[in-house]
Coordinates of C-alpha atoms in Angstrom, one line a residue:
Chain A
X30 CA 134.7 139.2 88.4
X31 CA 137.1 137.5 86.1
X32 CA 138.9 140.8 85.2
X33 CA 142.2 139.6 86.6
X34 CA 142.8 136.0 85.6
X35 CA 145.2 134.4 88.0
X36 CA 146.1 130.8 87.3
X37 CA 146.7 129.5 90.8
X38 CA 148.4 126.5 92.2
X39 CA 146.0 125.8 94.9
X40 CA 147.9 123.8 97.5
X41 CA 146.0 123.5 100.7
X42 CA 142.7 124.6 99.4
X43 CA 140.7 121.9 101.0
X44 CA 138.0 124.0 102.4
X45 CA 135.6 126.3 100.6
X46 CA 133.8 129.0 102.6
X47 CA 130.5 130.3 101.4
X48 CA 130.0 133.7 102.9
X49 CA 126.6 135.5 102.6
X50 CA 127.1 139.2 102.3
X51 CA 125.0 142.3 102.3
X52 CA 127.1 144.6 100.2
X53 CA 130.3 145.1 102.1
X54 CA 129.1 143.6 105.4
X55 CA 128.7 140.0 106.2
X56 CA 125.1 139.0 106.4
X57 CA 123.8 138.2 109.9
X58 CA 120.3 136.7 110.3
X59 CA 117.5 138.0 112.4
X60 CA 119.2 140.4 114.8
X61 CA 120.5 142.9 112.2
X62 CA 118.5 145.3 110.1
X63 CA 120.2 146.5 106.8
X64 CA 119.5 149.6 104.9
X65 CA 118.1 149.2 101.4
X66 CA 118.3 153.0 100.8
X67 CA 117.7 156.1 102.9
X68 CA 114.3 155.2 104.2
X69 CA 113.8 151.5 103.7
X70 CA 115.3 148.6 105.6
X71 CA 115.4 144.8 105.5
X72 CA 116.0 142.0 107.9
X73 CA 116.7 138.3 107.1
X74 CA 115.4 135.3 109.0
X75 CA 116.3 132.4 106.7
X76 CA 119.0 131.9 104.1
X77 CA 119.6 128.4 103.0
X78 CA 120.8 127.0 99.7
X79 CA 122.3 123.8 98.1
X80 CA 125.7 123.7 96.5
X81 CA 126.3 120.6 94.5
X82 CA 128.7 119.1 92.0
X83 CA 131.8 120.9 93.1
X84 CA 134.5 120.7 90.5
X85 CA 137.9 122.3 89.7
X86 CA 139.0 123.0 86.2
X87 CA 142.3 123.9 84.6
X88 CA 142.2 125.5 81.2
X89 CA 138.7 124.3 80.8
X90 CA 139.4 120.7 81.7
X91 CA 138.1 119.1 84.9
X92 CA 141.0 118.2 87.3
X93 CA 139.1 117.2 90.4
X94 CA 135.5 116.5 91.1
X95 CA 133.9 115.9 94.5
X96 CA 132.1 112.6 94.9
X97 CA 128.5 112.7 96.2
X98 CA 128.8 116.4 96.2
X99 CA 125.7 117.9 98.0
X100 CA 126.0 120.6 100.6
X101 CA 123.3 122.5 102.4
X102 CA 124.6 126.0 103.3
X103 CA 122.6 127.5 106.1
X104 CA 123.4 131.0 107.3
X105 CA 122.0 130.2 110.7
X106 CA 124.7 127.5 111.2
X107 CA 128.1 128.7 110.7
X108 CA 129.8 125.3 110.3
X109 CA 127.7 124.6 107.2
X110 CA 129.3 127.5 105.5
X111 CA 132.6 125.7 105.3
X112 CA 132.7 122.9 102.9
X113 CA 135.6 120.5 103.6
X114 CA 136.9 118.8 100.4
X115 CA 138.5 115.4 100.8
X116 CA 141.4 115.9 98.5
X117 CA 144.6 114.0 98.9
X118 CA 147.1 115.9 96.8
X119 CA 147.4 119.5 95.6
X120 CA 146.1 120.3 92.2
X121 CA 146.6 123.0 89.6
X122 CA 143.4 124.8 88.6
X123 CA 142.2 128.1 87.4
X124 CA 138.5 127.8 87.8
X125 CA 136.0 126.4 90.2
X126 CA 132.6 125.1 89.1
X127 CA 129.5 124.2 91.1
X128 CA 125.7 124.1 90.9
X129 CA 123.2 126.0 92.9
X130 CA 120.5 123.4 93.7
X131 CA 119.8 119.8 93.1
X132 CA 119.8 118.1 89.7
X133 CA 116.8 116.4 88.2
X134 CA 118.0 112.9 88.7
X135 CA 118.2 113.3 92.4
X136 CA 114.9 115.1 92.4
X137 CA 113.1 112.0 91.0
X138 CA 115.0 109.4 93.1
X139 CA 112.9 109.3 96.3
X140 CA 114.0 109.9 99.8
X141 CA 117.6 110.9 100.3
X142 CA 119.8 111.1 103.3
X143 CA 122.4 113.5 104.8
X144 CA 122.1 117.1 103.7
X145 CA 119.4 115.9 101.3
X146 CA 117.2 114.5 104.0
X147 CA 113.7 115.9 103.8
X148 CA 113.9 117.0 107.5
X149 CA 116.3 119.7 106.4
X150 CA 113.3 121.8 105.4
X151 CA 114.4 122.1 101.7
X152 CA 111.9 119.7 100.2
X153 CA 108.5 120.6 99.0
X154 CA 105.8 118.4 100.5
X155 CA 102.7 119.0 98.4
X156 CA 104.6 118.7 95.1
X157 CA 107.8 116.7 94.8
X158 CA 111.1 118.5 94.5
X159 CA 113.9 120.2 96.3
X160 CA 114.0 123.8 97.1
X161 CA 117.3 125.0 95.8
X162 CA 117.4 128.3 97.5
X163 CA 115.5 129.8 100.3
X164 CA 115.5 133.4 101.5
X165 CA 113.0 134.8 104.0
X166 CA 112.7 138.0 106.0
X167 CA 110.8 141.2 106.5
X168 CA 111.0 144.7 105.0
X169 CA 108.9 147.8 105.3
X170 CA 108.8 147.8 101.5
X171 CA 106.7 144.6 101.4
X172 CA 102.9 145.0 101.1
X173 CA 102.3 141.5 102.4
X174 CA 101.0 140.4 105.8
X175 CA 103.6 141.3 108.5
X176 CA 105.7 142.8 105.7
X177 CA 107.2 139.4 105.1
X178 CA 108.9 138.1 102.0
X179 CA 109.6 134.5 101.1
X180 CA 111.5 133.2 98.2
X181 CA 111.6 129.4 97.8
X182 CA 113.3 128.8 94.5
X183 CA 113.3 125.4 92.9
X184 CA 111.9 123.3 90.1
X185 CA 113.7 120.6 88.1
X186 CA 111.4 120.1 85.1
X187 CA 111.5 122.2 82.0
X188 CA 110.2 124.8 81.3
X189 CA 110.6 125.7 85.0
X190 CA 114.1 124.2 85.7
X191 CA 115.7 126.4 88.3
X192 CA 119.0 124.5 88.6
X193 CA 122.0 126.7 87.9
X194 CA 125.7 126.2 87.3
X195 CA 128.3 128.7 88.2
X196 CA 131.9 128.9 87.0
X197 CA 134.3 131.3 88.7
X198 CA 138.0 132.1 88.3
X199 CA 140.1 131.0 91.2
X200 CA 142.0 133.9 92.9
X201 CA 144.2 132.2 95.4
X202 CA 141.3 132.3 97.7
X203 CA 138.9 129.8 99.1
X204 CA 136.2 132.3 100.0
X205 CA 133.1 132.5 97.8
X206 CA 130.8 135.3 98.6
X207 CA 127.1 135.6 97.8
X208 CA 125.8 139.2 97.8
X209 CA 122.2 139.4 98.8
X210 CA 122.1 143.1 98.3
X211 CA 123.0 142.6 94.7
X212 CA 120.3 140.0 94.4
X213 CA 117.7 142.3 95.9
X214 CA 118.7 145.1 93.6
X215 CA 117.0 143.1 90.8
X216 CA 113.8 142.4 92.7
X217 CA 110.9 144.8 93.4
X218 CA 110.0 143.8 97.0
X219 CA 106.8 145.8 96.9
X220 CA 105.5 143.9 93.9
X221 CA 107.0 140.4 94.4
X222 CA 107.2 139.4 98.0
X223 CA 107.0 135.7 97.5
X224 CA 107.9 132.9 95.1
X225 CA 106.8 129.5 96.5
X226 CA 106.7 127.0 93.6
X227 CA 108.4 126.1 90.3
X228 CA 107.4 128.9 87.8
X229 CA 108.8 131.3 85.2
X230 CA 109.5 133.8 88.0
X231 CA 111.5 131.3 90.0
X232 CA 113.7 130.6 87.0
X233 CA 114.4 134.3 86.5
X234 CA 115.3 134.6 90.2
X235 CA 117.5 131.5 90.0
X236 CA 119.5 133.1 87.2
X237 CA 119.9 136.3 89.3
X238 CA 121.0 134.2 92.2
X239 CA 123.7 132.6 90.2
X240 CA 125.2 136.0 89.3
X241 CA 125.7 137.0 92.9
X242 CA 128.4 134.5 93.6
X243 CA 132.0 135.6 93.4
X244 CA 135.4 134.5 94.5
X245 CA 137.0 137.1 96.8
X246 CA 140.7 137.6 96.7
X247 CA 142.1 137.7 100.2
Chain B
X3 CA 130.7 61.7 107.1
X4 CA 127.5 62.3 109.0
X5 CA 128.3 66.0 109.1
X6 CA 128.9 66.2 105.4
X7 CA 125.6 64.7 104.7
X8 CA 123.7 67.0 107.0
X9 CA 125.4 70.0 105.3
X10 CA 124.3 68.7 101.9
X11 CA 120.8 68.5 103.1
X12 CA 120.9 71.8 105.0
X13 CA 122.1 73.9 102.1
X14 CA 119.2 73.3 99.8
X15 CA 116.8 73.6 102.7
X16 CA 118.3 76.9 103.8
X17 CA 118.4 78.2 100.2
X18 CA 114.8 77.4 99.6
X19 CA 113.8 78.9 102.9
X20 CA 115.7 82.1 101.9
X21 CA 114.1 82.1 98.4
X22 CA 110.6 81.7 100.0
X23 CA 111.3 84.6 102.3
X24 CA 112.3 86.7 99.3
X25 CA 109.2 85.6 97.4
X26 CA 106.9 86.5 100.2
X27 CA 108.2 90.0 100.5
X28 CA 107.5 90.9 96.9
X29 CA 106.6 89.1 93.7
X30 CA 105.7 90.3 90.2
X31 CA 102.7 88.1 89.2
X32 CA 103.1 86.3 85.9
X33 CA 102.1 88.4 82.8
X34 CA 102.3 91.7 84.8
X35 CA 104.7 94.4 83.6
X36 CA 107.9 95.2 85.4
X37 CA 107.4 97.4 88.6
X38 CA 108.3 101.1 88.3
X39 CA 109.8 101.2 91.8
X40 CA 113.5 100.8 91.9
X41 CA 113.9 98.1 94.6
X42 CA 117.7 98.2 94.4
X43 CA 117.6 101.7 96.1
X44 CA 115.4 100.4 98.9
X45 CA 115.7 96.6 99.2
X46 CA 112.8 95.1 101.1
X47 CA 113.4 93.4 104.4
X48 CA 111.0 92.0 107.0
X49 CA 112.1 94.5 109.6
X50 CA 111.7 97.5 107.4
X51 CA 108.3 96.4 106.2
X52 CA 107.1 95.9 109.8
X53 CA 108.5 99.3 110.8
X54 CA 106.7 100.9 107.9
X55 CA 103.5 99.1 108.8
X56 CA 103.7 100.4 112.4
X57 CA 104.3 104.0 111.1
X58 CA 101.4 103.6 108.7
X59 CA 99.0 102.8 111.5
X60 CA 100.5 105.1 114.2
X61 CA 98.9 108.5 114.8
X62 CA 102.2 109.8 116.1
X63 CA 102.7 111.0 112.5
X64 CA 100.0 113.7 113.0
X65 CA 100.4 117.0 115.0
X66 CA 98.0 116.1 117.8
X67 CA 98.6 112.3 117.6
X68 CA 95.0 111.5 116.4
X69 CA 95.3 110.7 112.7
X70 CA 97.3 108.0 111.1
X71 CA 97.7 107.1 107.4
X72 CA 95.2 104.3 108.0
X73 CA 92.5 106.9 109.1
X74 CA 92.1 107.8 105.5
X75 CA 93.4 104.5 104.0
X76 CA 91.6 101.6 105.6
X77 CA 92.4 98.1 104.6
X78 CA 88.8 96.8 104.5
X79 CA 88.0 99.4 101.8
X80 CA 91.1 98.7 99.8
X81 CA 93.0 101.4 101.7
X82 CA 90.6 104.3 100.9
X83 CA 88.6 106.4 103.2
X84 CA 85.5 104.7 104.4
X85 CA 82.4 106.4 103.2
X86 CA 83.8 109.9 102.8
X87 CA 83.7 111.7 99.5
X88 CA 86.4 114.2 100.6
X89 CA 88.8 112.9 103.1
X90 CA 88.5 114.1 106.7
X91 CA 91.7 114.9 108.4
X92 CA 92.9 116.5 111.6
X93 CA 90.2 118.2 113.7
X94 CA 87.8 117.0 111.1
X95 CA 89.0 119.5 108.5
X96 CA 87.7 118.4 105.2
X97 CA 90.2 117.8 102.4
X98 CA 89.7 118.7 98.8
X99 CA 89.9 115.3 97.3
X100 CA 88.8 111.7 97.7
X101 CA 91.5 109.4 99.1
X102 CA 92.4 106.9 96.4
X103 CA 92.6 103.2 97.1
X104 CA 96.2 102.1 97.8
X105 CA 97.4 98.9 96.0
X106 CA 100.0 97.8 93.5
X107 CA 101.8 101.1 94.1
X108 CA 105.1 99.5 93.0
X109 CA 103.8 99.7 89.4
X110 CA 102.8 103.4 89.7
X111 CA 105.3 106.0 88.5
X112 CA 103.5 109.1 89.6
X113 CA 101.1 109.7 92.6
X114 CA 98.1 111.8 93.5
X115 CA 95.1 112.6 91.3
X116 CA 97.2 115.3 89.6
X117 CA 100.6 113.6 89.7
X118 CA 102.0 116.1 92.2
X119 CA 104.2 113.5 93.7
X120 CA 107.0 111.9 91.7
X121 CA 108.1 109.0 93.8
X122 CA 106.5 106.7 96.4
X123 CA 109.2 107.5 99.0
X124 CA 108.2 111.2 99.2
X125 CA 104.5 110.6 99.1
X126 CA 104.1 110.5 102.9
X127 CA 105.5 114.1 103.2
X128 CA 102.3 115.3 101.5
X129 CA 99.7 114.1 104.1
X130 CA 102.1 114.6 107.1
X131 CA 102.5 118.3 106.4
X132 CA 99.1 119.1 104.7
X133 CA 97.3 121.5 107.0
X134 CA 94.0 119.7 106.2
X135 CA 95.4 116.2 106.8
X136 CA 98.0 115.6 109.5
X137 CA 99.3 119.1 109.9
X138 CA 102.7 118.0 111.2
X139 CA 106.3 118.6 110.1
X140 CA 108.6 115.7 109.2
X141 CA 111.3 117.3 111.4
X142 CA 108.9 117.0 114.4
X143 CA 107.8 113.5 113.4
X144 CA 111.4 112.3 113.5
X145 CA 111.9 114.0 116.9
X146 CA 108.8 112.3 118.3
X147 CA 109.8 108.9 116.9
X148 CA 113.3 109.4 118.4
X149 CA 111.9 110.0 121.9
X150 CA 109.3 107.2 121.7
X151 CA 109.8 104.0 123.6
X152 CA 109.6 101.6 120.6
X153 CA 110.9 103.4 117.5
X154 CA 114.7 103.7 118.2
X155 CA 114.9 100.0 118.7
X156 CA 112.7 99.3 115.6
X157 CA 114.9 101.6 113.4
X158 CA 118.0 99.9 114.8
X159 CA 116.7 96.5 113.8
X160 CA 115.6 97.8 110.4
X161 CA 118.4 100.1 109.4
X162 CA 121.2 99.2 111.8
X163 CA 121.0 102.7 113.2
X164 CA 118.9 103.9 116.1
X165 CA 119.4 107.6 115.0
X166 CA 116.1 108.2 113.1
X167 CA 116.2 110.2 109.9
X168 CA 113.6 111.5 107.5
X169 CA 115.0 109.2 104.8
X170 CA 114.7 106.1 106.9
X171 CA 111.2 107.0 108.1
X172 CA 110.0 107.5 104.5
X173 CA 111.7 104.5 103.1
X174 CA 110.1 102.3 105.7
X175 CA 106.7 103.6 105.0
X176 CA 107.3 102.9 101.3
X177 CA 108.3 99.4 102.1
X178 CA 105.0 98.6 103.7
X179 CA 103.1 100.3 100.9
X180 CA 105.0 98.3 98.3
X181 CA 103.8 95.1 99.8
X182 CA 100.2 96.0 99.2
X183 CA 99.8 93.9 96.1
X184 CA 96.3 92.9 95.0
X185 CA 96.5 90.0 92.6
X186 CA 94.1 87.3 93.8
X187 CA 90.7 88.4 92.6
X188 CA 88.4 86.1 90.7
X189 CA 89.5 87.9 87.5
X190 CA 93.1 86.8 88.3
X191 CA 92.0 83.2 88.9
X192 CA 90.2 83.2 85.5
X193 CA 93.3 84.6 83.8
X194 CA 95.4 81.8 85.5
X195 CA 92.8 79.4 84.2
X196 CA 91.9 78.3 87.8
X197 CA 88.3 79.5 87.6
X198 CA 85.8 80.6 85.0
X199 CA 83.6 83.7 84.5
X200 CA 79.8 83.2 84.6
X201 CA 78.1 84.1 81.3
X202 CA 77.1 87.4 82.7
X203 CA 80.7 88.2 83.8
X204 CA 82.0 87.1 80.4
X205 CA 79.7 89.5 78.6
X206 CA 80.6 92.2 81.1
X207 CA 84.3 91.5 80.4
X208 CA 83.8 92.0 76.7
X209 CA 82.0 95.2 77.2
X210 CA 84.7 96.3 79.5
X211 CA 87.5 95.6 77.1
X212 CA 85.7 97.4 74.3
X213 CA 84.7 100.6 76.3
X214 CA 86.9 100.9 79.2
X215 CA 90.1 98.9 78.7
X216 CA 92.1 101.6 76.9
X217 CA 92.3 103.7 80.1
X218 CA 91.6 101.1 82.8
X219 CA 94.2 98.8 81.2
X220 CA 94.7 95.2 82.3
X221 CA 96.2 93.7 84.3
X222 CA 96.6 96.8 86.6
X223 CA 93.3 98.3 85.4
X224 CA 95.0 101.6 84.8
X225 CA 97.2 102.8 82.0
X226 CA 99.0 105.1 84.4
X227 CA 98.1 108.2 82.4
X228 CA 96.2 111.4 83.0
X229 CA 92.9 111.5 81.2
X230 CA 89.8 113.7 81.0
X231 CA 86.9 111.3 81.4
X232 CA 84.3 114.0 80.9
X233 CA 83.3 114.9 84.4
X234 CA 81.8 118.3 84.9
X235 CA 83.8 120.7 87.1
X236 CA 82.5 121.0 90.7
X237 CA 82.2 124.8 91.0
X238 CA 82.9 124.8 94.7
X239 CA 86.2 122.9 94.4
X240 CA 87.3 124.2 91.0
X241 CA 89.7 121.3 90.7
X242 CA 91.2 121.1 87.2
X243 CA 93.6 118.3 88.0
X244 CA 96.9 117.8 86.2
X245 CA 97.2 121.3 84.9
X246 CA 97.8 122.7 88.4
X247 CA 101.1 120.8 88.4
X248 CA 102.2 120.9 84.8
X249 CA 100.8 124.4 84.0
X250 CA 100.1 123.0 80.6
X251 CA 96.6 124.0 79.3
X252 CA 96.4 120.7 77.4
X253 CA 96.3 119.0 80.9
X254 CA 93.2 120.9 82.0
X255 CA 90.6 118.5 83.6
X256 CA 92.9 115.5 83.4
X257 CA 93.2 113.2 86.4
X258 CA 95.2 110.1 87.0
X259 CA 93.3 107.0 85.8
X260 CA 92.6 105.0 89.0
X261 CA 92.8 101.3 89.2
X262 CA 89.5 99.4 89.3
X263 CA 90.8 96.6 91.4
X264 CA 88.6 96.2 94.5
X265 CA 86.3 98.9 93.1
X266 CA 83.4 97.2 94.9
X267 CA 84.8 98.6 98.1
X268 CA 86.6 101.8 97.1
X269 CA 83.5 104.0 96.9
X270 CA 82.7 106.8 96.7
X271 CA 84.2 107.2 93.2
X272 CA 86.2 109.8 91.3
X273 CA 88.7 112.4 92.6
X274 CA 86.0 114.2 94.5
X275 CA 84.0 111.1 95.4
X276 CA 80.9 112.4 93.6
X277 CA 79.4 109.0 92.8
X278 CA 78.4 106.5 95.5
X279 CA 77.4 103.6 93.2
X280 CA 79.0 101.9 90.2
X281 CA 75.6 102.3 88.4
X282 CA 76.1 106.1 88.7
X283 CA 79.6 105.7 87.2
X284 CA 78.2 103.8 84.2
X285 CA 75.4 106.4 83.8
X286 CA 78.1 109.0 83.7
X287 CA 80.0 107.2 80.9
X288 CA 76.9 106.6 78.8
X289 CA 75.0 109.9 79.3
X290 CA 77.0 112.4 81.4
X291 CA 80.3 112.8 79.5
X292 CA 81.0 116.6 79.0
X293 CA 82.7 117.5 75.8
X294 CA 85.6 119.8 76.1
X295 CA 88.9 120.6 74.4
X296 CA 90.8 118.0 76.5
X297 CA 88.2 115.2 76.5
X298 CA 90.0 111.9 75.9
X299 CA 89.9 110.6 72.3
X300 CA 88.7 107.3 73.8
X301 CA 85.5 109.0 74.9
X302 CA 84.8 111.2 71.8
X303 CA 82.3 108.6 70.7
X304 CA 79.4 108.2 73.1
X305 CA 79.5 104.9 74.9
X306 CA 76.2 103.0 74.5
X307 CA 75.1 100.4 77.0
X308 CA 71.7 98.9 77.6
X309 CA 70.6 98.6 81.2
X310 CA 71.2 94.8 81.0
X311 CA 74.7 95.5 79.7
X312 CA 75.3 97.8 82.6
X313 CA 74.3 95.0 85.0
X314 CA 76.8 92.7 83.2
X315 CA 79.5 95.2 83.3
X316 CA 79.1 95.7 87.0
X317 CA 79.1 91.9 87.5
X318 CA 82.5 91.9 85.8
X319 CA 83.8 94.7 87.9
X320 CA 82.9 92.8 91.0
X321 CA 85.3 90.0 89.9
X322 CA 88.1 92.5 90.6
X323 CA 87.4 92.1 94.4
X324 CA 90.3 90.5 96.1
X325 CA 89.2 89.1 99.5
X326 CA 92.6 87.8 100.2
X327 CA 94.0 91.3 99.9
X328 CA 91.2 93.0 101.9
X329 CA 91.7 90.6 104.8
X330 CA 95.4 89.8 104.7
X331 CA 96.7 89.8 108.3
X332 CA 100.1 91.1 107.1
X333 CA 98.5 94.4 106.2
X334 CA 96.4 95.0 109.3
X335 CA 96.9 97.0 112.4
X336 CA 100.2 95.8 114.0
X337 CA 98.9 95.1 117.5
X338 CA 102.1 93.3 118.4
X339 CA 104.1 96.5 117.9
X340 CA 101.8 99.4 118.6
X341 CA 99.8 98.0 121.6
X342 CA 102.9 96.8 123.4
X343 CA 104.3 100.3 123.2
X344 CA 101.4 101.7 125.3
X345 CA 102.5 99.5 128.1
X346 CA 104.6 101.7 130.4

């Protein structure tokens, strides 16, 4: 990432596509089983995450910022993976910046609507706060009941603030990939099959998540 | 000419009617602090309050349609659970904590005994989805409301939209809870110089201010903080309070200081309902306080009260009973909405 820096005049880039991947293949929920190595496999049932505060930069300066920028990307609903940006004119930019998750201000502001509505399944009920990132599935590696794993990553208060900001170089492309294989390479599924509340482990996982996003040149 | 005059008369009349309506919805009593709740994000209206009231009393919020918020928060006991130490929920599963009295919530910045909830709007999500309480999902609640006979219309009247959302459901419930203001006890009349304490109550008030007022701070009778008041740990429940949320060892054994308004009716007492009588509470404060690392500085020195002084102190606490609040028709079961819905 970032090895070839291409300042790009982005003309009609008014849609961003967030594409979940498993290595080189696009990630499909439930029906597919992916190989972790020669003998272990994995299947995914839920992948949902918030993208917020989308912004474009040129030479480090913001050139365009989305208002009210909160998007729930849900791998089970393809249309949520395309984020339509309401931009009137073309802009010149060399970087895109966004957050994974919901900032602390929104987290303490009560009931929200739209993609932030608590019916979206991304709000903890027994302790206030948004789940920034949710990944669930099964793998023979897991020692848990039914070989399930569940990662609900969130937390807005220090020292367990899991909110992450990502800045990527634009590459004349509107496609941002998130590689779950890369993410899992940093987790020992046999030891850590669930994270369900704000904690030090959640923060570590959030940092790993932020490193699996990349812009793919087309 | 005639028209002009009537307009001149009408404007002030309408204005004052409008003001009164506003006043009735929510009012900060004189000498009370500013509410914590940001009303600008959820401005009160009659329709929303009434909708919230219906939701509060409607068991449609629970999985098998048997438990409502009011099952555990009954008006006649200051919105706590009648006579249950640990709240009973769906299928009579027993919860792990005593349900707190609900009042003056607009002044509260953090909710639950351990502060797990950071905003009144999202409070209802806790009991709705708690396996021991209502065991339902907000997604399903919204779907059930949408397909009910009465709610789409009520949401339309309240929010201008008959498509029901989680946000609107929660904000309506908040609206009703925000109106639960208890401010008309004898204590309040005395403060407004409309009544006087008996000599026993006066003595009790002095003892209260000296020994209890730091934590149960007037006029809300809570300082809104988490404190360790020296209760022993119940080894069956192993509830250490605030620390389970903050993960900070300095918060071990700290619980939210509850208000003492209407304490006459909010028994049993403490987070696990371990005391049935106010006398037992006072015996705890004089003789039962357990020393530990996190014990509040306000209780480091033993509280000394004679048995007569305890009687006086209880007499004062009874002046915090607000009959108007306990019997206010605006807070009771909304027959006009919920019973009409049963009609096919």
